[in-house]
Tab-separated table of C-alpha atoms and ligand atoms in Angstrom:
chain	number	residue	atom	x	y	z
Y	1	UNK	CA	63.979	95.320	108.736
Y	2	UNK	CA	66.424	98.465	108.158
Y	3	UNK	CA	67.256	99.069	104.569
Y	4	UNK	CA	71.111	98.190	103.425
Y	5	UNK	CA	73.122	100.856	103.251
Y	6	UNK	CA	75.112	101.572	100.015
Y	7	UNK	CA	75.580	105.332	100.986
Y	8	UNK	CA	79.024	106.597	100.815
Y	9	UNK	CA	78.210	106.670	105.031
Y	10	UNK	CA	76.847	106.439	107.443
Y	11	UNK	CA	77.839	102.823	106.428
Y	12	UNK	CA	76.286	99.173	106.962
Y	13	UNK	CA	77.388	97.690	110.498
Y	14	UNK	CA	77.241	94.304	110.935
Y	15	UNK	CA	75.267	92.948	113.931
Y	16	UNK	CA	78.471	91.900	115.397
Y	17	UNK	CA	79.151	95.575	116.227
Y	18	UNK	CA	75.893	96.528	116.563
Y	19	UNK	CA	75.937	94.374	120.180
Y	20	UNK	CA	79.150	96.129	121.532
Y	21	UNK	CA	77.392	99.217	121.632
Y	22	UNK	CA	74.879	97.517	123.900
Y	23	UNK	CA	77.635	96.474	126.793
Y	24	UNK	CA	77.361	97.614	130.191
Y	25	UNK	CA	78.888	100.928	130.619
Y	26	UNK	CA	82.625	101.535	132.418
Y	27	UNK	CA	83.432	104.408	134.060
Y	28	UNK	CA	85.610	106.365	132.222
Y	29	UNK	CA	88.454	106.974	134.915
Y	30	UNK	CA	88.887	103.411	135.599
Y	31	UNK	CA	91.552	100.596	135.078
Y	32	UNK	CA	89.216	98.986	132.647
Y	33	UNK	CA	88.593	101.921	130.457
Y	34	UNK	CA	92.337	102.272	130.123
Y	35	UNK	CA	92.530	98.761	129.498
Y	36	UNK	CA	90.114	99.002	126.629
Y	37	UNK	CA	91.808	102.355	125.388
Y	38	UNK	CA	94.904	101.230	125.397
Y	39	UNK	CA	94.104	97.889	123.060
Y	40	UNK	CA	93.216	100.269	120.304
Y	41	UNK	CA	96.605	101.295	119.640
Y	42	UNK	CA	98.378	98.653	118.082
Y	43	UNK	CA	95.464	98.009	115.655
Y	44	UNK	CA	94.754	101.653	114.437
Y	45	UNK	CA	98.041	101.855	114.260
Y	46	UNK	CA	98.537	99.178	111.332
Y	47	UNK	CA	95.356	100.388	109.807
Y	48	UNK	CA	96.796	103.637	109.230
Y	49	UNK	CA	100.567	102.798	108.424
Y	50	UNK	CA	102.010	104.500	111.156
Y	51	UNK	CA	103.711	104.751	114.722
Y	52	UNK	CA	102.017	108.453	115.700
Y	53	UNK	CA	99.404	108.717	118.342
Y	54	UNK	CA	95.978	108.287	116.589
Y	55	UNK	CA	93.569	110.157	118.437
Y	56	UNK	CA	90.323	109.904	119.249
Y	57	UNK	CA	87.723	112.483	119.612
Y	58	UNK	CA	83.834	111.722	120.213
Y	59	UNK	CA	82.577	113.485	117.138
Y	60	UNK	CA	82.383	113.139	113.473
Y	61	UNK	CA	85.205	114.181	111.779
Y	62	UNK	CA	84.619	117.662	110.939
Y	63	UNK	CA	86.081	117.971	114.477
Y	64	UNK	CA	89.468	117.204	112.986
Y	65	UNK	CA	88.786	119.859	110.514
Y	66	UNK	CA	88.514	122.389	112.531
Y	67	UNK	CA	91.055	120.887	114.978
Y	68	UNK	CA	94.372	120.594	112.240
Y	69	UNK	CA	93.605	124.179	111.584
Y	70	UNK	CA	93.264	125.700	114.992
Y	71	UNK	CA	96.191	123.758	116.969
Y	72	UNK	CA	98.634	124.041	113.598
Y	73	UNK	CA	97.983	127.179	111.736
Y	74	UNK	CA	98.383	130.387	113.285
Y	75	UNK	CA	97.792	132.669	109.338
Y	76	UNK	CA	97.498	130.883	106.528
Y	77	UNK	CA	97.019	127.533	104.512
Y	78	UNK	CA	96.603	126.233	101.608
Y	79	UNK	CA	93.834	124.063	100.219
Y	80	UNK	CA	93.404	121.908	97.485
Y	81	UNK	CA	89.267	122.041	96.517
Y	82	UNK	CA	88.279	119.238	93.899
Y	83	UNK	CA	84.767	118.567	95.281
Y	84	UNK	CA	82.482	119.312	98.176
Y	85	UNK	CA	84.574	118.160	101.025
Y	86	UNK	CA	87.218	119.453	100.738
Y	87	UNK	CA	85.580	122.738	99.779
Y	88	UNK	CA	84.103	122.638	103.099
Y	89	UNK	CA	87.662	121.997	104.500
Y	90	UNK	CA	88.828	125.430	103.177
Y	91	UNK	CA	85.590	127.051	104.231
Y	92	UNK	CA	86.309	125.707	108.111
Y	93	UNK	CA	89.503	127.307	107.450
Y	94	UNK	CA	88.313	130.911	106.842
Y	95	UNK	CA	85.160	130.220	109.614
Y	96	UNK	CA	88.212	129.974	112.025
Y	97	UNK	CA	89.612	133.134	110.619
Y	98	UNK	CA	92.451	131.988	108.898
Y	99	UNK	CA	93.816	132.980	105.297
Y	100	UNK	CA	92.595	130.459	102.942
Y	101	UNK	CA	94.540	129.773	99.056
Y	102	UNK	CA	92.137	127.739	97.488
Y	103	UNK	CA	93.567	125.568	94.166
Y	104	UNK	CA	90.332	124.933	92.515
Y	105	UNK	CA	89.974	122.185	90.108
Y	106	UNK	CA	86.655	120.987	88.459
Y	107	UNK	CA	84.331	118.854	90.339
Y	108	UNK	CA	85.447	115.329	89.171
Y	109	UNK	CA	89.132	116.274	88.906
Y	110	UNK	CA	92.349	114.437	91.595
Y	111	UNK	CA	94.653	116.828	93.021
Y	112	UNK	CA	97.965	117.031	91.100
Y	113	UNK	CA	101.051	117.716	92.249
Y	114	UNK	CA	101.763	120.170	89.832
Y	115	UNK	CA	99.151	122.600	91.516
Y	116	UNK	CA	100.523	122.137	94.498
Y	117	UNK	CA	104.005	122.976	93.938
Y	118	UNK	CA	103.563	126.134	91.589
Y	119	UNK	CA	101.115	127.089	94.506
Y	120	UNK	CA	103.881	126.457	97.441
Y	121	UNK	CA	106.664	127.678	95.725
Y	122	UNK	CA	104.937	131.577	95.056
Y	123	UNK	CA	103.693	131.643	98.803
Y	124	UNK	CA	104.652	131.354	102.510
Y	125	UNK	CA	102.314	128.206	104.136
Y	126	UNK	CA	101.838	126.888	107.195
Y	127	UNK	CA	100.034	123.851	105.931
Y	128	UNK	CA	98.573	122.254	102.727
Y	129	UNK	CA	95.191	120.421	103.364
Y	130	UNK	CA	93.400	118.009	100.951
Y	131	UNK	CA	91.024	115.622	100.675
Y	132	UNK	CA	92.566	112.075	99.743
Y	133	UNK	CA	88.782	110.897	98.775
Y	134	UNK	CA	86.445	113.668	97.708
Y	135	UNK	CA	83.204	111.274	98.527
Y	136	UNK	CA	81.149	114.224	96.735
Y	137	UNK	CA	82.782	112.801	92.924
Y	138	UNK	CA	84.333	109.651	93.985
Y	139	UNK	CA	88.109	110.933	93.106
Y	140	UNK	CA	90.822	109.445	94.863
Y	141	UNK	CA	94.052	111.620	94.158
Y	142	UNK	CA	97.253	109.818	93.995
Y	143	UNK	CA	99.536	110.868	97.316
Y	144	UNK	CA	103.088	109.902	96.547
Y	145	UNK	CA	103.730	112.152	93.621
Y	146	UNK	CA	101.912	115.217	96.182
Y	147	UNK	CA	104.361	112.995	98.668
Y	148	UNK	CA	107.223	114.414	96.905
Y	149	UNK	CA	106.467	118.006	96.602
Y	150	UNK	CA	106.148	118.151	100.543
Y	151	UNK	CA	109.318	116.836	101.197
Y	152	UNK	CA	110.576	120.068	99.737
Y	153	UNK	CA	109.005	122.344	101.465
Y	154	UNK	CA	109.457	120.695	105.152
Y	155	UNK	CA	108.450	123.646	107.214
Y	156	UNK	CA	104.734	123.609	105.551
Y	157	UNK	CA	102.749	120.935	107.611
Y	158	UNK	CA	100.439	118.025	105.413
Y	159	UNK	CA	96.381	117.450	106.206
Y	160	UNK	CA	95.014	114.594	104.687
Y	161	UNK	CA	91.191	114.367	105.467
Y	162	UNK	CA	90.892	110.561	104.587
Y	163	UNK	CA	87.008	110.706	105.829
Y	164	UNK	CA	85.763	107.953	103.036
Y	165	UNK	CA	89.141	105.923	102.345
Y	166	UNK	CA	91.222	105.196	105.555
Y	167	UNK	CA	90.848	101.737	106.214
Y	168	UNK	CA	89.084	100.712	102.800
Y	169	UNK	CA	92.190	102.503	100.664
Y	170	UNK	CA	95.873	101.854	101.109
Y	171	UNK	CA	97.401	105.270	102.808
Y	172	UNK	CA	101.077	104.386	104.453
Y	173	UNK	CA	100.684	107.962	106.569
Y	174	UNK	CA	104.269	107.412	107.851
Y	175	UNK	CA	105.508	106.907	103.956
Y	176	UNK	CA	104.356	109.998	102.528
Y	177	UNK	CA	104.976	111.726	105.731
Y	178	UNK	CA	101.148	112.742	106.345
Y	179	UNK	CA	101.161	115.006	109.676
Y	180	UNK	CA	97.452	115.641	110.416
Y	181	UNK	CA	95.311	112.376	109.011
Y	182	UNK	CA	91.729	111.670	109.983
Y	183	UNK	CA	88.809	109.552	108.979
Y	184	UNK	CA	85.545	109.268	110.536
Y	185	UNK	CA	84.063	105.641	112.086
Y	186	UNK	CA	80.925	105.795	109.889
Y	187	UNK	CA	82.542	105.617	106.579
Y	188	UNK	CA	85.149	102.173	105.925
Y	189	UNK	CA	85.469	101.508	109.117
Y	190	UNK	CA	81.734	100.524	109.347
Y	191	UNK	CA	81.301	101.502	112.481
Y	192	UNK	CA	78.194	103.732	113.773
Y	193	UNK	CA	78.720	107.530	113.533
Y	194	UNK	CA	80.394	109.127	116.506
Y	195	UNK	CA	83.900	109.132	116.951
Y	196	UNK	CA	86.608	110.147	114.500
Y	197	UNK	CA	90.289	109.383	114.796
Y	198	UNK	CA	93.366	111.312	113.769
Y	199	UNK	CA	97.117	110.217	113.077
Y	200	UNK	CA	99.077	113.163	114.733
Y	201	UNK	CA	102.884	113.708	113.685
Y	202	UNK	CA	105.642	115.313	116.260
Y	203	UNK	CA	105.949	118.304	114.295
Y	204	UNK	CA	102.020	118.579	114.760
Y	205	UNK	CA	102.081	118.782	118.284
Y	206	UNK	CA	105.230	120.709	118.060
Y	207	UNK	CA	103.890	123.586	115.936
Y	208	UNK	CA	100.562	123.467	118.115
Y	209	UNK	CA	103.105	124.224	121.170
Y	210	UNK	CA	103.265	127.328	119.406
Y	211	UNK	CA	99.470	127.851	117.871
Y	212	UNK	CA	97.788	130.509	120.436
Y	213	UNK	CA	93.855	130.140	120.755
Y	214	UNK	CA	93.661	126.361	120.133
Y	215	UNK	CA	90.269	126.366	121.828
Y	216	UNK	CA	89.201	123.524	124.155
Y	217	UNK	CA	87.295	120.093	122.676
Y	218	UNK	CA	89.770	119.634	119.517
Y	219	UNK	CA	93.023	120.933	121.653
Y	220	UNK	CA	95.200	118.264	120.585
Y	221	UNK	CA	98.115	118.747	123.390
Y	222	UNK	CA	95.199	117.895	126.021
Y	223	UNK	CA	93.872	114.985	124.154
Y	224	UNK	CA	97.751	113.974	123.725
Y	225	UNK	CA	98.362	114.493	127.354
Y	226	UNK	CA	95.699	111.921	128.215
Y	227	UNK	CA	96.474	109.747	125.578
Y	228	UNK	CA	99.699	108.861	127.132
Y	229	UNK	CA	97.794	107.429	130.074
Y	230	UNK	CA	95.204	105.549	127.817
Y	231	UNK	CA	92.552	108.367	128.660
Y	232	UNK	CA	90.477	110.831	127.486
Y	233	UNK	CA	90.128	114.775	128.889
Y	234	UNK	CA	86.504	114.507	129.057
Y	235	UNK	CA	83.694	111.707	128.825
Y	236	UNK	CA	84.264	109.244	125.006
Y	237	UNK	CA	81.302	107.093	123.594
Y	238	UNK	CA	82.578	104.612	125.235
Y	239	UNK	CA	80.011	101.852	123.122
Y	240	UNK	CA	82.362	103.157	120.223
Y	241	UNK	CA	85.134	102.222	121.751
Y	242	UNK	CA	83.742	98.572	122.182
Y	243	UNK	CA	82.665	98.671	118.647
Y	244	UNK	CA	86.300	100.300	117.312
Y	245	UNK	CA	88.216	97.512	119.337
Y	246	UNK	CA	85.649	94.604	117.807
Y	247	UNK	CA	86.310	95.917	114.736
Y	248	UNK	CA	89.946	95.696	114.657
Y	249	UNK	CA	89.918	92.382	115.641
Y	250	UNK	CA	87.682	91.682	112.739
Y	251	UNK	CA	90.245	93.852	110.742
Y	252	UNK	CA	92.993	91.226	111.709
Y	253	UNK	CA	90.737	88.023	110.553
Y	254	UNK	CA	90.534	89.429	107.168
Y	255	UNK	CA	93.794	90.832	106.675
Y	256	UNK	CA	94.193	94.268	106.275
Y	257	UNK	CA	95.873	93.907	102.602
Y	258	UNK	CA	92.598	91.476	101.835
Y	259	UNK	CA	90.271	94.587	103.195
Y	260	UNK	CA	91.850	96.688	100.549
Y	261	UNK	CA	91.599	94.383	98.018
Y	262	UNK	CA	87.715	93.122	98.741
Y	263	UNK	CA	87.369	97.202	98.202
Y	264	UNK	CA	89.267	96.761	94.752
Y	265	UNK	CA	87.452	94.326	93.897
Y	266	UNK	CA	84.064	95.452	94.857
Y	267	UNK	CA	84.944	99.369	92.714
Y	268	UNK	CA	86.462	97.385	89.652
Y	269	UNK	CA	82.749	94.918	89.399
Y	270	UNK	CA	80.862	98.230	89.889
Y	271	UNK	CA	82.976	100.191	87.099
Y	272	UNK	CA	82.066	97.178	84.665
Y	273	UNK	CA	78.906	96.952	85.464
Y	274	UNK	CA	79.052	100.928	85.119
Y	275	UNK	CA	80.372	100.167	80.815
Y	276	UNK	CA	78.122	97.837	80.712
Y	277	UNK	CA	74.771	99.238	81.015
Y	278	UNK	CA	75.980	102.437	78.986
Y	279	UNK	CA	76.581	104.580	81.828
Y	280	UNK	CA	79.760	106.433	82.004
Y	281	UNK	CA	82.161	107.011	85.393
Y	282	UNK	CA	81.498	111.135	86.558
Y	283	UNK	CA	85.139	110.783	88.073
Y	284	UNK	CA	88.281	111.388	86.262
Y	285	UNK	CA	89.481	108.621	84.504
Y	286	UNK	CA	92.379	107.024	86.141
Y	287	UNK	CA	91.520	108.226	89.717
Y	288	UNK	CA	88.359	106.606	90.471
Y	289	UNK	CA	87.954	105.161	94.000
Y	290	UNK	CA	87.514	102.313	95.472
Y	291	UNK	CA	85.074	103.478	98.235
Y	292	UNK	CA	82.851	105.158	95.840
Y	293	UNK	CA	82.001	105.232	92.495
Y	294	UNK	CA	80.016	108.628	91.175
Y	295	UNK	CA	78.253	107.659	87.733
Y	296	UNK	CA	77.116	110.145	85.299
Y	297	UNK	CA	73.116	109.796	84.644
Y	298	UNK	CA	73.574	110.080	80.897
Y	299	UNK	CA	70.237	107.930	80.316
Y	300	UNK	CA	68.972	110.707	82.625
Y	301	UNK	CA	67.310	108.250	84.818
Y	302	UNK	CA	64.717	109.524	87.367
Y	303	UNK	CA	66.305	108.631	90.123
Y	304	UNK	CA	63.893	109.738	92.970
Y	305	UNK	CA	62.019	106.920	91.596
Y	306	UNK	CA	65.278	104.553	91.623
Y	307	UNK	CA	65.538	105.120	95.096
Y	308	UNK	CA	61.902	105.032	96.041
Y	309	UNK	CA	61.331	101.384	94.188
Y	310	UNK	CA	64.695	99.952	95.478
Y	311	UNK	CA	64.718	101.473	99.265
Y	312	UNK	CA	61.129	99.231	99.286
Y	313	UNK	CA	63.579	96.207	98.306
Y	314	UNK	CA	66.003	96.968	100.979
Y	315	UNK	CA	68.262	98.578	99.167
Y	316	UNK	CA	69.406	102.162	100.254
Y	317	UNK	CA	71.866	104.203	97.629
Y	318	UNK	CA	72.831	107.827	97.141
Y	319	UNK	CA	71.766	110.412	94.546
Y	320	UNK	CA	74.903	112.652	94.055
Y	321	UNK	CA	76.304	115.408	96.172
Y	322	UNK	CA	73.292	118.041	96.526
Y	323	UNK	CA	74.618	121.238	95.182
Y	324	UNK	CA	77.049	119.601	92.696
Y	325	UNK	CA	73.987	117.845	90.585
Y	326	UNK	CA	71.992	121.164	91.000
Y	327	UNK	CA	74.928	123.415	89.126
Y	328	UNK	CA	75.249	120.063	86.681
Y	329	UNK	CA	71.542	120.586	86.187
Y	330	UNK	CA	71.681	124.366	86.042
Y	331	UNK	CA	74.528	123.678	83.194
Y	332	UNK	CA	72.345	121.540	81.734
Y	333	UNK	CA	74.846	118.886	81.992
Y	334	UNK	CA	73.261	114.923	83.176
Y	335	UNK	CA	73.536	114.581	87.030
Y	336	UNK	CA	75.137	111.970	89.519
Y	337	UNK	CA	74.577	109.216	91.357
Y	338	UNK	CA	77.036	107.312	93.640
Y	339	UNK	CA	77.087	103.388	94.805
Y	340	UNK	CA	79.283	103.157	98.423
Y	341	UNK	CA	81.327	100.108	97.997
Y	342	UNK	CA	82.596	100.728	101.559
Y	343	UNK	CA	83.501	99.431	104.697
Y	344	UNK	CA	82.334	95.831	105.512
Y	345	UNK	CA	79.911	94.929	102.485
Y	346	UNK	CA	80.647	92.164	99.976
Y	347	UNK	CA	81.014	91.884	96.157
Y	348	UNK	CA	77.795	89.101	96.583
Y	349	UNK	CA	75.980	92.287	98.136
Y	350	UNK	CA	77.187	94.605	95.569
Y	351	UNK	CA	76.011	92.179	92.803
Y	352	UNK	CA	72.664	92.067	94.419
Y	353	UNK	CA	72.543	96.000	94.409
Y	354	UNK	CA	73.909	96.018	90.345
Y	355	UNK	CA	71.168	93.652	89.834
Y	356	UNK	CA	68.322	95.017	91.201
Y	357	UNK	CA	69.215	98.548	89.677
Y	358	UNK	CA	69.928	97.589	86.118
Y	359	UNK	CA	66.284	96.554	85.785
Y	360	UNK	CA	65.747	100.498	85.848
Y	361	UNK	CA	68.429	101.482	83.471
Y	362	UNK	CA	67.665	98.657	80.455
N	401	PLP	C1	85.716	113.475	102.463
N	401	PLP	C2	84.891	113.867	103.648
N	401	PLP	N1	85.408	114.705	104.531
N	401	PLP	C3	84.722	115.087	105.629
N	401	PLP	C4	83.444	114.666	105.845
N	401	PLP	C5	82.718	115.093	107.058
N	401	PLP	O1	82.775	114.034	107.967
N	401	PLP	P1	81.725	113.864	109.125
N	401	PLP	O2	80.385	113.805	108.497
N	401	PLP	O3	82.173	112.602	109.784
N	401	PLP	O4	81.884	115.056	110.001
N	401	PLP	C6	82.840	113.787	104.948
N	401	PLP	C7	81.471	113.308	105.157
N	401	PLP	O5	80.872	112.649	104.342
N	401	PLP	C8	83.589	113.377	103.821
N	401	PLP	O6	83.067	112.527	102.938
């Protein structure tokens, strides 16, 4: 039996859409492929709070990294780095040559719109990207005070990489007026890895009009083109596409609202539990997520044993992000570890998890 994941992705899948990935194959250029396409709409659609095309592309979503910056910045963009992610986010920027402003805030830190503004008022922008969830610390920044800096500055175009929250965290894309949103299928969608998906604004597709260089597999005119007709340019996973329409009908049966809170709930029993054995949140207080919860390891537990001891029980969970614990370490400062409350697990499943660890930390 496969371990349990409670990794902030890939996530746990549930057999359910484990079989649609075993169907027999369509071909892609056929009535029923356009059927199937076209079904995704409406349901993506209310998962991310908006009436723009949402795109798919088959690849994680990095693609939509490099994608927002290609087909919508021509110079230069600004980025808001609070974490690993969205560090990488800039660093895609300035691999695809483009002039990066960095606003740098401690690992463990939400974006503020205060940053943000003082940052877009000195300097001309073509964009401002962010991370909504920085999975690496567990911060979830709040978006409609950033929501209301954009609105005055309308010619610089929003990113939102919502990787770990879209469909686990409330984000009304349309509300704030989000123009490039993404999320990947492996994270609270708890799908398999594979495909990402991307909200794309008019003003998107209208600045890309004017974006030379916009490269070929992330050129989001072509994949809009095709979209229109419920197709692809070139070959999707098409399993995914079984798996992504299952799982919106799933998303329906619970209730989209109920999704969100079962996430809540699942972050608030986990913070508790976090007080209660002594441990203390690494995230800022305030703006911890929902999706993921990144504890300080103040009892400075050895935690390759935690994971060795629990991943015989079953049990699979996350040390912290990589390079943040080593500069922690280096600063001589307790390191992380994080517990994925994401996608389609249940509080009974989290409990089972609490359980099963606190016998290492008392
Ligand atoms: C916030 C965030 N952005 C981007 C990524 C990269 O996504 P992917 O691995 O799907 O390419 C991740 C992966 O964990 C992430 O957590």
């Amino acid at each position: 039996m496969a371990n349990k994941l409670f990794i902030p992705g890939p996530t746990e899948v549930r057999k359910e859409i484990l079989d649609e990935l075993a169907r027999p194959q369509i071909g892609h250029r056929t009535e029923g492929f356009k059927k199937l396409f076209g079904s995704l709409k409406p349901g993506l659609r209310e998962v991310f709070y908006t009436q723009n095309d949402i795109l798919i592309s088959t690849s994680s979503g990095s693609g939509f990294w490099e994608s927002s910056i290609r087909c919508c910045v021509n110079k230069k963009i600004l980025v808001a780095v609070n974490g690993a992610f969205s560090k990488k986010y800039a660093d895609v920027a300035e691999a695809c040559g483009r002039e990066v402003v960095r606003i740098k805030y401690e690992d463990g830190q939400a974006v503020k719109p205060e940053e943000v503004e003082e940052a877009l008022s000195k300097d001309g922008f073509e964009a401002f990207a962010m991370a909504h969830n920085e999975t690496s610390t567990g911060v979830c920044s709040r978006m409609e005070p950033i929501a209301n800096v954009m609105k005055k500055y309308p010619n610089v175009l929003w990113f939102v990489d919502a990787v770990s929250s879209l469909g686990g965290i409330k984000l009304e894309v349309d509300k704030l007026g989000i123009d490039f949103c993404f999320t990947s299928s492996q994270k609270a969608f708890a799908l398999p890895p594979g495909i990402a998906m991307a909200s794309i604004s008019p003003r998107s597709y209208e600045k890309a009009m004017n974006v030379p260089g916009k490269g070929y597999y992330f050129n989001i005119l072509d994949l809009k083109k095709e979209y229109d007709s419920d197709q692809t340019p070139y070959t999707p996973s098409i399993p995914h596409l079984y798996a992504l329409q299952k799982q919106l009908e799933r998303i329906k049966v619970e209730g989209i609202e109920n999704r969100f809170r079962r996430h809540q709930e699942m972050a608030e029993y986990t913070r508790a539990w976090v007080k209660k054995v002594g441990l203390v949140m690494f995230s800022e207080e305030g703006y911890h997520s929902n999706t993921v919860s990144c504890i300080s390891n103040i009892k400075a537990i050895d935690f390759k044993a935690v994971k060795k001891e629990l991943s015989a029980k079953g049990f699979s969970i996350d040390s912290g992000y990589g390079k943040m614990n080593e500069k922690l370490e280096a600063s001589g400062k307790p390191n992380t570890f994080r517990i994925a409350h994401m996608g389609d697990l249940t509080l009974e499943e989290i409990k089972e998890l609490t359980s099963e660890l606190e016998r290492f930390i008392s």
